[in-house]
GROMACS .gro file of C-alpha atoms in nm:
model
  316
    1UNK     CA    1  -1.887  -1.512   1.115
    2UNK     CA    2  -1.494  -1.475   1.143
    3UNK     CA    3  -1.401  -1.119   1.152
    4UNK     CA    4  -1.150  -0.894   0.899
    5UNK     CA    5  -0.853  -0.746   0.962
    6UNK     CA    6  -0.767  -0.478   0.623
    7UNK     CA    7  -0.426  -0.342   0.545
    8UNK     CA    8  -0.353  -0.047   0.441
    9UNK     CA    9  -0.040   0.091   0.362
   10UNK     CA   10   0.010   0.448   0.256
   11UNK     CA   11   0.257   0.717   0.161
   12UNK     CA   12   0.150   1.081   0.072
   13UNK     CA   13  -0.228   0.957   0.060
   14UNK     CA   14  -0.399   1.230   0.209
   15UNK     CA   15  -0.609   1.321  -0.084
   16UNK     CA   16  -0.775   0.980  -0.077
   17UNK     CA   17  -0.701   0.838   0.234
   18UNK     CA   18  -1.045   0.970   0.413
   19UNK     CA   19  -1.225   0.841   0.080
   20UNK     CA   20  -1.093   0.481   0.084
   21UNK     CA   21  -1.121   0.450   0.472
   22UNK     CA   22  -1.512   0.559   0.446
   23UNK     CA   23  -1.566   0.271   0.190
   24UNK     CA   24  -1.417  -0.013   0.484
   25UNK     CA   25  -1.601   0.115   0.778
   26UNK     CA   26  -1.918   0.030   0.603
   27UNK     CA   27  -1.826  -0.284   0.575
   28UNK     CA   28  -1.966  -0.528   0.749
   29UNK     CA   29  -1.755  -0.781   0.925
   30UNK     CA   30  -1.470  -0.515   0.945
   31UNK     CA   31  -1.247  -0.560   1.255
   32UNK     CA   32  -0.994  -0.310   1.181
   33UNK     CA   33  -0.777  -0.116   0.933
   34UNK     CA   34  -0.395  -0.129   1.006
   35UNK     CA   35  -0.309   0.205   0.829
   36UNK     CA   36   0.094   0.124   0.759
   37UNK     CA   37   0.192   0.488   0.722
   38UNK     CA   38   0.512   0.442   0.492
   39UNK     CA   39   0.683   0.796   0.571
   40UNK     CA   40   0.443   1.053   0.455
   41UNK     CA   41   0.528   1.374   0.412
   42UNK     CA   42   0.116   1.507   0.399
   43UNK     CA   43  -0.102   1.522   0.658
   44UNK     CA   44  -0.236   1.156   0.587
   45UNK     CA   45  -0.225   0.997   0.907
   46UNK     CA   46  -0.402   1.276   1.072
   47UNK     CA   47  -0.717   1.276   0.847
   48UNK     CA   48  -0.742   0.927   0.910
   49UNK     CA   49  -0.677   0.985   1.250
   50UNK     CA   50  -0.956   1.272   1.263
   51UNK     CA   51  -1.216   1.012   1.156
   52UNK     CA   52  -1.219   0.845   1.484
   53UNK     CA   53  -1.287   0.541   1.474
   54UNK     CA   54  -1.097   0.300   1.719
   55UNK     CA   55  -1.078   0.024   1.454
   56UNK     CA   56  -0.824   0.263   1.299
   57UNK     CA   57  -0.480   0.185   1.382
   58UNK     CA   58  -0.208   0.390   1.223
   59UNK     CA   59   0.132   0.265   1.245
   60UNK     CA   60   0.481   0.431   1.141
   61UNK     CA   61   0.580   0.239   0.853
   62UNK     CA   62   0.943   0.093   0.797
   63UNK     CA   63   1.022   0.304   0.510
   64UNK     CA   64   1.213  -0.002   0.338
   65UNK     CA   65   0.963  -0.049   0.017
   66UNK     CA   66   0.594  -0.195  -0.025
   67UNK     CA   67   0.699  -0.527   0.049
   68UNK     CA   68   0.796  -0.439   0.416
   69UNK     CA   69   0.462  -0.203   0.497
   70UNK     CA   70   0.294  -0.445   0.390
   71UNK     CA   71   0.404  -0.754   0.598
   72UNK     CA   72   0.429  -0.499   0.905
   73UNK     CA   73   0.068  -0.478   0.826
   74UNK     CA   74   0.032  -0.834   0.793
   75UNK     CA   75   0.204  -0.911   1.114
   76UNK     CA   76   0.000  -0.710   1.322
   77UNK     CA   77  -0.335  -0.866   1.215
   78UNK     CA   78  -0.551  -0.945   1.500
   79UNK     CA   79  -0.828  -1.142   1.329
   80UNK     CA   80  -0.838  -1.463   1.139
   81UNK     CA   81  -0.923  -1.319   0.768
   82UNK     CA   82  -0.720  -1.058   0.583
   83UNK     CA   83  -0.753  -0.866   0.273
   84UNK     CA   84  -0.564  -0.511   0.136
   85UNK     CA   85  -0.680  -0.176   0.052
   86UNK     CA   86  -0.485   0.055  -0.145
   87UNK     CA   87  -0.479   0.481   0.040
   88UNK     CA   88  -0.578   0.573  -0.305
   89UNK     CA   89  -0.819   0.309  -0.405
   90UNK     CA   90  -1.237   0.190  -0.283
   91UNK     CA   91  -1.409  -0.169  -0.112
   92UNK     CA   92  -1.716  -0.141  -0.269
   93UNK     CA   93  -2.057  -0.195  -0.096
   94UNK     CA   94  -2.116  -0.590   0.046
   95UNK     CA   95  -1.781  -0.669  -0.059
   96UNK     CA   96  -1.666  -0.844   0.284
   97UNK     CA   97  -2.044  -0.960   0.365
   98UNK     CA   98  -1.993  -1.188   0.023
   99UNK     CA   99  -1.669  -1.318   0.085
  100UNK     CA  100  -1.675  -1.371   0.422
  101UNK     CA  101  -1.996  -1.595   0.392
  102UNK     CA  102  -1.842  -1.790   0.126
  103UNK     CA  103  -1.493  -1.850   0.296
  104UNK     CA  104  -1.714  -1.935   0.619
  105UNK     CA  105  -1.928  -2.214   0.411
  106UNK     CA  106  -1.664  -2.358   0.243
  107UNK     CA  107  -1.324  -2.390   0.532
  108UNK     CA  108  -1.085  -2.593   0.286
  109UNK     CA  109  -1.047  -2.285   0.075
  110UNK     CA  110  -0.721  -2.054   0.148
  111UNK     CA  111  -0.880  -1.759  -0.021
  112UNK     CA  112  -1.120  -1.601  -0.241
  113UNK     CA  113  -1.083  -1.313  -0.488
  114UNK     CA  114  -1.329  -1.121  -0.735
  115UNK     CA  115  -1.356  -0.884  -1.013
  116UNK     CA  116  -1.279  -0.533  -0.979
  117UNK     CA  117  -1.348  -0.149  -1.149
  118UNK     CA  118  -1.055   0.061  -1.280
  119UNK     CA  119  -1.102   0.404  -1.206
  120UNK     CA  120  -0.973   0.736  -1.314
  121UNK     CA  121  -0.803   1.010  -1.107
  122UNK     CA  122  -1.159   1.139  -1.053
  123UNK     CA  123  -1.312   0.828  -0.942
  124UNK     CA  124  -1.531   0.803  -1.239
  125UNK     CA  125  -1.535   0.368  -1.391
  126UNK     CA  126  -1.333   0.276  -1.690
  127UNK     CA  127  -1.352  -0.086  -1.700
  128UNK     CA  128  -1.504  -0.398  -1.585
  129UNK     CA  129  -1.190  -0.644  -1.499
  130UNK     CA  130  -1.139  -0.989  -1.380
  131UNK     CA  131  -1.599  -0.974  -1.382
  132UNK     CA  132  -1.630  -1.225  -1.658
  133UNK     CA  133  -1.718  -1.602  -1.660
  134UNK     CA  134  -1.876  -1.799  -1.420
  135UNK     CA  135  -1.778  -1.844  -1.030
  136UNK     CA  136  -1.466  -2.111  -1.069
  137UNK     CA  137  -1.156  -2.238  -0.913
  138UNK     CA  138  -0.830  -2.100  -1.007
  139UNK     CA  139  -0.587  -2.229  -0.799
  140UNK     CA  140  -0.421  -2.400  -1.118
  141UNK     CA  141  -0.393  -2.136  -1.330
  142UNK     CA  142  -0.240  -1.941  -1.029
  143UNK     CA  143  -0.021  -2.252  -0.979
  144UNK     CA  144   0.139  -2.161  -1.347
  145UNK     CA  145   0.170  -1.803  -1.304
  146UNK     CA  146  -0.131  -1.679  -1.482
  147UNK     CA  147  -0.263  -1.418  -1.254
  148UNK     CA  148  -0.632  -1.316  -1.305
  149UNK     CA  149  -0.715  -1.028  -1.117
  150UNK     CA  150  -0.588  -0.773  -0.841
  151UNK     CA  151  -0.445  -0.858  -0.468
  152UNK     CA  152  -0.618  -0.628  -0.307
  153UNK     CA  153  -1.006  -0.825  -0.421
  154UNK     CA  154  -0.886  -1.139  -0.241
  155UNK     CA  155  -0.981  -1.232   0.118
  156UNK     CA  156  -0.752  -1.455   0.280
  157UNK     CA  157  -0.716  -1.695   0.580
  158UNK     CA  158  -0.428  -1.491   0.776
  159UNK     CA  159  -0.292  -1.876   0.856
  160UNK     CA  160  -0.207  -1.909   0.513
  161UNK     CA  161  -0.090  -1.585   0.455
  162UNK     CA  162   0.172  -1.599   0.746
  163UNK     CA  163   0.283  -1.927   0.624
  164UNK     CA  164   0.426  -1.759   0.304
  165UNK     CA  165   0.628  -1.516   0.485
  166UNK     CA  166   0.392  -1.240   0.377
  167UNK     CA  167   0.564  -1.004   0.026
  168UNK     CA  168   0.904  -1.037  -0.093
  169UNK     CA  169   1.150  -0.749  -0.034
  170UNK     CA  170   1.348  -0.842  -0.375
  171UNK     CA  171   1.014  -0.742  -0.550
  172UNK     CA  172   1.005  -0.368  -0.647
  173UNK     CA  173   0.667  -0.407  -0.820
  174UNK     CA  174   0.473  -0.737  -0.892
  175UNK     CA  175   0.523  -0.823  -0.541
  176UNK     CA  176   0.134  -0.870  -0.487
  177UNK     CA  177   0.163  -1.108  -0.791
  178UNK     CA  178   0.428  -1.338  -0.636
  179UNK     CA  179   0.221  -1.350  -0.335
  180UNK     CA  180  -0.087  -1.480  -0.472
  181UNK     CA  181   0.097  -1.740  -0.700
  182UNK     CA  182   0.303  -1.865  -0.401
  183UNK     CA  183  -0.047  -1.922  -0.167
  184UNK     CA  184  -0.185  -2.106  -0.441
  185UNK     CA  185   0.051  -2.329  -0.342
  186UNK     CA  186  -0.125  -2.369  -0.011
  187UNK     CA  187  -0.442  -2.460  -0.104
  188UNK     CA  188  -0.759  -2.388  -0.281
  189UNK     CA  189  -0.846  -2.050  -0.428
  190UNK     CA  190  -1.204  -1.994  -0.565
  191UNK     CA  191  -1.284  -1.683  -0.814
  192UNK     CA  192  -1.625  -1.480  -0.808
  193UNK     CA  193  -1.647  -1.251  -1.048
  194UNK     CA  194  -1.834  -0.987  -0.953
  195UNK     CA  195  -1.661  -0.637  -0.886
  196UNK     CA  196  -1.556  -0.593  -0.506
  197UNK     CA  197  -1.311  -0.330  -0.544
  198UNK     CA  198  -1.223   0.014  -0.705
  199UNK     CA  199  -0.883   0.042  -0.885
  200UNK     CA  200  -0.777   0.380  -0.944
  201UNK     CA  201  -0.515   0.517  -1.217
  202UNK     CA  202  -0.342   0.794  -1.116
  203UNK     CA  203   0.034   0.891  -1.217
  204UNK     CA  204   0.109   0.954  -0.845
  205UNK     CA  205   0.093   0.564  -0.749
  206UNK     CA  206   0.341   0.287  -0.706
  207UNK     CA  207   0.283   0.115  -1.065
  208UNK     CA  208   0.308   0.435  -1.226
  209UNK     CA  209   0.643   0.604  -1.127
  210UNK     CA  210   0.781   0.243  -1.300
  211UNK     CA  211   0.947   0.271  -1.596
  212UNK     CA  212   0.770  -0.008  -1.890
  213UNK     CA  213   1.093  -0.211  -1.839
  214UNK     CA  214   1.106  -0.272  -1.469
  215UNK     CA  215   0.707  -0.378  -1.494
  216UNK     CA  216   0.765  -0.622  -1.705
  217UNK     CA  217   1.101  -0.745  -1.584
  218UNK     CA  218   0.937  -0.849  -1.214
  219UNK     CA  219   0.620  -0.953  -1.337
  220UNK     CA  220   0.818  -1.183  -1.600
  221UNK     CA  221   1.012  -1.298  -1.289
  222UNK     CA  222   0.670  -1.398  -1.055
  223UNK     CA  223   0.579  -1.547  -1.329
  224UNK     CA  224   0.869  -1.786  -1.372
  225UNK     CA  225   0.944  -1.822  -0.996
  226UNK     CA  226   0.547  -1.959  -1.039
  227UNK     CA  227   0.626  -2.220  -1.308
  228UNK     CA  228   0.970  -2.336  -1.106
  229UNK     CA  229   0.819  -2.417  -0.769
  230UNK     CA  230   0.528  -2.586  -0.972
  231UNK     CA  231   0.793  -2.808  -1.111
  232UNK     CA  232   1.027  -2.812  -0.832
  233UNK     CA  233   0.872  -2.725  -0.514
  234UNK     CA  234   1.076  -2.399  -0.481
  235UNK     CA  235   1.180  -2.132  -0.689
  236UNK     CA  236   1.502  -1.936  -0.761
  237UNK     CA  237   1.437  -1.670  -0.519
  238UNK     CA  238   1.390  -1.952  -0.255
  239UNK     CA  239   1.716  -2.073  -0.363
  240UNK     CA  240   1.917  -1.789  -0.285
  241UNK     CA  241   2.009  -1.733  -0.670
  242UNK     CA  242   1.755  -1.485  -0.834
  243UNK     CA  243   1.802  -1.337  -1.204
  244UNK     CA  244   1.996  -1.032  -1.182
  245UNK     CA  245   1.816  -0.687  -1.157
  246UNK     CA  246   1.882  -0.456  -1.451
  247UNK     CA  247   2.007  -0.115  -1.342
  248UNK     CA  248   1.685   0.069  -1.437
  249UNK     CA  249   1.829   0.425  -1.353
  250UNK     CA  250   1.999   0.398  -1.694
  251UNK     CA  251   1.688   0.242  -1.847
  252UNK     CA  252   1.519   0.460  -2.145
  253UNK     CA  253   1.229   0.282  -2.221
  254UNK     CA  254   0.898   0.517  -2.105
  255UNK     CA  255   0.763   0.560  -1.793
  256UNK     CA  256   0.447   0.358  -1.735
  257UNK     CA  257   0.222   0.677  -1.760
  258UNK     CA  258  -0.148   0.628  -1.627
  259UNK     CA  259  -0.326   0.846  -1.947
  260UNK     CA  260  -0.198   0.484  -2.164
  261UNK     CA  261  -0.308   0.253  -1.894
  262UNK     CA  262  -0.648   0.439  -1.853
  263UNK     CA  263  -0.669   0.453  -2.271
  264UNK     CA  264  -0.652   0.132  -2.296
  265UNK     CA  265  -0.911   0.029  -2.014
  266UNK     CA  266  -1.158   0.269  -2.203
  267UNK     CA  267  -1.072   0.062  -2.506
  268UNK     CA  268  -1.119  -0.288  -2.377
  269UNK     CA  269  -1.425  -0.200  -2.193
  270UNK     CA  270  -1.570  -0.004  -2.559
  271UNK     CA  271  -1.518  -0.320  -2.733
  272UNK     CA  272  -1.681  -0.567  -2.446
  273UNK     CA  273  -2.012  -0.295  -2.477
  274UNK     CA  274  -1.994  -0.301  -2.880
  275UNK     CA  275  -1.974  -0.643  -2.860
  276UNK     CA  276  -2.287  -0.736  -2.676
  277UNK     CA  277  -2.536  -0.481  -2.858
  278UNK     CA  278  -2.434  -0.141  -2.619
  279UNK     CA  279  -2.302   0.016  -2.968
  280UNK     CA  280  -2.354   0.383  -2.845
  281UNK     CA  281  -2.198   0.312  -2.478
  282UNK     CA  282  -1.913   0.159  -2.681
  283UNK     CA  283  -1.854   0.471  -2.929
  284UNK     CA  284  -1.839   0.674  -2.633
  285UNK     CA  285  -1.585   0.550  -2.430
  286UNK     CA  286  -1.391   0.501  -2.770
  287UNK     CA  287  -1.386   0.866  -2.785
  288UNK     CA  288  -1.302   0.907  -2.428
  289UNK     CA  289  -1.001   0.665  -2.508
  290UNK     CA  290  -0.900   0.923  -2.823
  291UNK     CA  291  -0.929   1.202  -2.542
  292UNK     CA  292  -0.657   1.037  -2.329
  293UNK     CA  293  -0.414   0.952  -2.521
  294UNK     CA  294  -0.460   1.081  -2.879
  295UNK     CA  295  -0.093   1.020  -2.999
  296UNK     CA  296  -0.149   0.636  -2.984
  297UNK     CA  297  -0.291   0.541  -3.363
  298UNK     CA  298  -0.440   0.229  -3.241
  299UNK     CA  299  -0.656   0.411  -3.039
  300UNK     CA  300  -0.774   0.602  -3.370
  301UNK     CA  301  -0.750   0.298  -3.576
  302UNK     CA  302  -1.028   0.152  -3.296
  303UNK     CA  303  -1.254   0.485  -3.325
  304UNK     CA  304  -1.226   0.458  -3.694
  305UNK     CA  305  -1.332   0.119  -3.698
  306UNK     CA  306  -1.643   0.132  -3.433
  307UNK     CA  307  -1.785   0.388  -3.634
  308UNK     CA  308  -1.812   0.193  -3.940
  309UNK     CA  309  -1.947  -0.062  -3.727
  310UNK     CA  310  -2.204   0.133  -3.607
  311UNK     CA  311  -2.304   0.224  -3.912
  312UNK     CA  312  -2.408  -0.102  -4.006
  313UNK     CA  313  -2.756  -0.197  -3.981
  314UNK     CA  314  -2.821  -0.453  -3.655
  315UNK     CA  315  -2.870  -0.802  -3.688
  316UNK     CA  316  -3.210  -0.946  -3.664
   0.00000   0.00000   0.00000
């Protein structure tokens, strides 16, 4: 079986850092974990240090935005399969044992991804994403920018991955996005959909200190770059001619503040348990949903209407 080399970058982690290191060294087929250490100013590196374990390796970080730790990361990958783990996020148990069978039985495949949990800032499950449906190929919908589930639950052939040049720096956010549409382009990615990893939301990460606007501005612009080199065989980054960036220092829109994001997980997943007969496990997390974010009437609106629901009598 080919072995794993996991990247990790991290700034300011050290409240999770020790968790989401435990959760790889169980793996098995684990190599090492290159722990990118993007200018911390915490102790982080020194409680992963403190674990010691020699398939730790902590570098210094470039400081130059997630694109960069990450392909410093990338670059120093020993081992012919790669995959990414967020300081702040989980690999949960047989994750690597699955995927590294499957990517070992079937060699024409660039990559394989799965299903994930969302998490909150305590650790405790919110949703149940990307886990539906049968195993399947998605390498087409990839090919047209429709992105089905996180970077960090894909596995990938460290070939491949070099032969994209590894993140784009002109990506603020979304640049995990781009980089799973673009090695599409390489070959054949297959989709299982059970849960592999543990996403938490937390206003101190990356995706949350982004205003709404800049989200969807770069994840709009993967999206297109997607559908041009489908059509083209390159895209307008490629090109040298990219849309311009909007000055988002002067940009009101909100910030993209985890207690929505987490809402709305709650909601999703309340609706996928009233929908297949779990009416009381639904009604809860409803409620939890209210909880979160209890200025946003839809959320009410939902509550209202699940109870009403569940006061109906059950089909027979």
């Amino acid at each position: 079986m080919a072995k794993v080399s996991v990247v990790m970058p991290a700034r300011n982690a050290a409240a999770t850092v020790v968790e989401a290191l435990n959760s790889l060294r169980e793996q098995a087929h684990l190599a090492e974990i290159i722990l990118v250490d993007d200018g911390s100013t915490d102790d982080t590196a020194a409680r992963a240090a403190a674990l010691g374990d020699a398939r730790i390796r902590i570098l210094p970080g470039p400081q130059s935005g997630i694109s960069a730790a990450l392909n410093m990361g990338f670059l120093a990958a020993h081992h012919p399969l790669v995959a990414r783990c967020d300081a702040d996020d989980l690999y949960l148990p047989g994750r690597l044992r699955t995927q590294v069978d499957w990517l070992t039985r079937y060699p024409d495949h660039v990559a394989i991804s799965g299903g994930f949990l969302s998490l909150d800032g305590q650790g405790r499950a919110l949703a149940r994403l990307a886990a539906d449906g049968s195993a399947r190929e998605v390498t087409g919908d990839l090919r047209l920018g429709r992105v089905l589930t996180h970077l960090c639950t894909w596995l990938i052939r460290r070939e491949a991955l070099l032969q994209t040049g590894g993140a784009r720096s002109w990506f603020e956010t979304a640049e995990d996005v781009d980089l799973q549409f673009r090695l599409a382009f390489l070959g054949p990615i297959w989709h299982l959909p059970e849960p592999v990893y543990g996403y938490r939301l937390h206003d101190g990460s990356i995706t949350h200190s982004r205003r709404t606007a800049q989200l969807a501005f770069y994840d709009a612009a993967a999206r297109s770059f997607a559908e041009d080199r489908a059509k083209t065989g390159s895209d307008a980054l490629d090109r040298g001619c990219p849309p311009v960036v909007p000055d988002f220092l002067q940009d009101s829109s909100k910030m993209n503040a985890s207690a929505r994001q987490i809402a709305g997980h709650l909601v999703s997943q309340a609706w996928r348990d009233h929908a297949v007969g779990h009416r009381r496990a639904g009604l809860k997390l409803m409620l939890r949903a209210v909880a979160q974010d209890p200025r946003t009437a839809s959320n009410w609106k939902g509550l209202a209407v699940m109870l009403a629901k569940s006061l109906l009598p059950r089909k027979t």
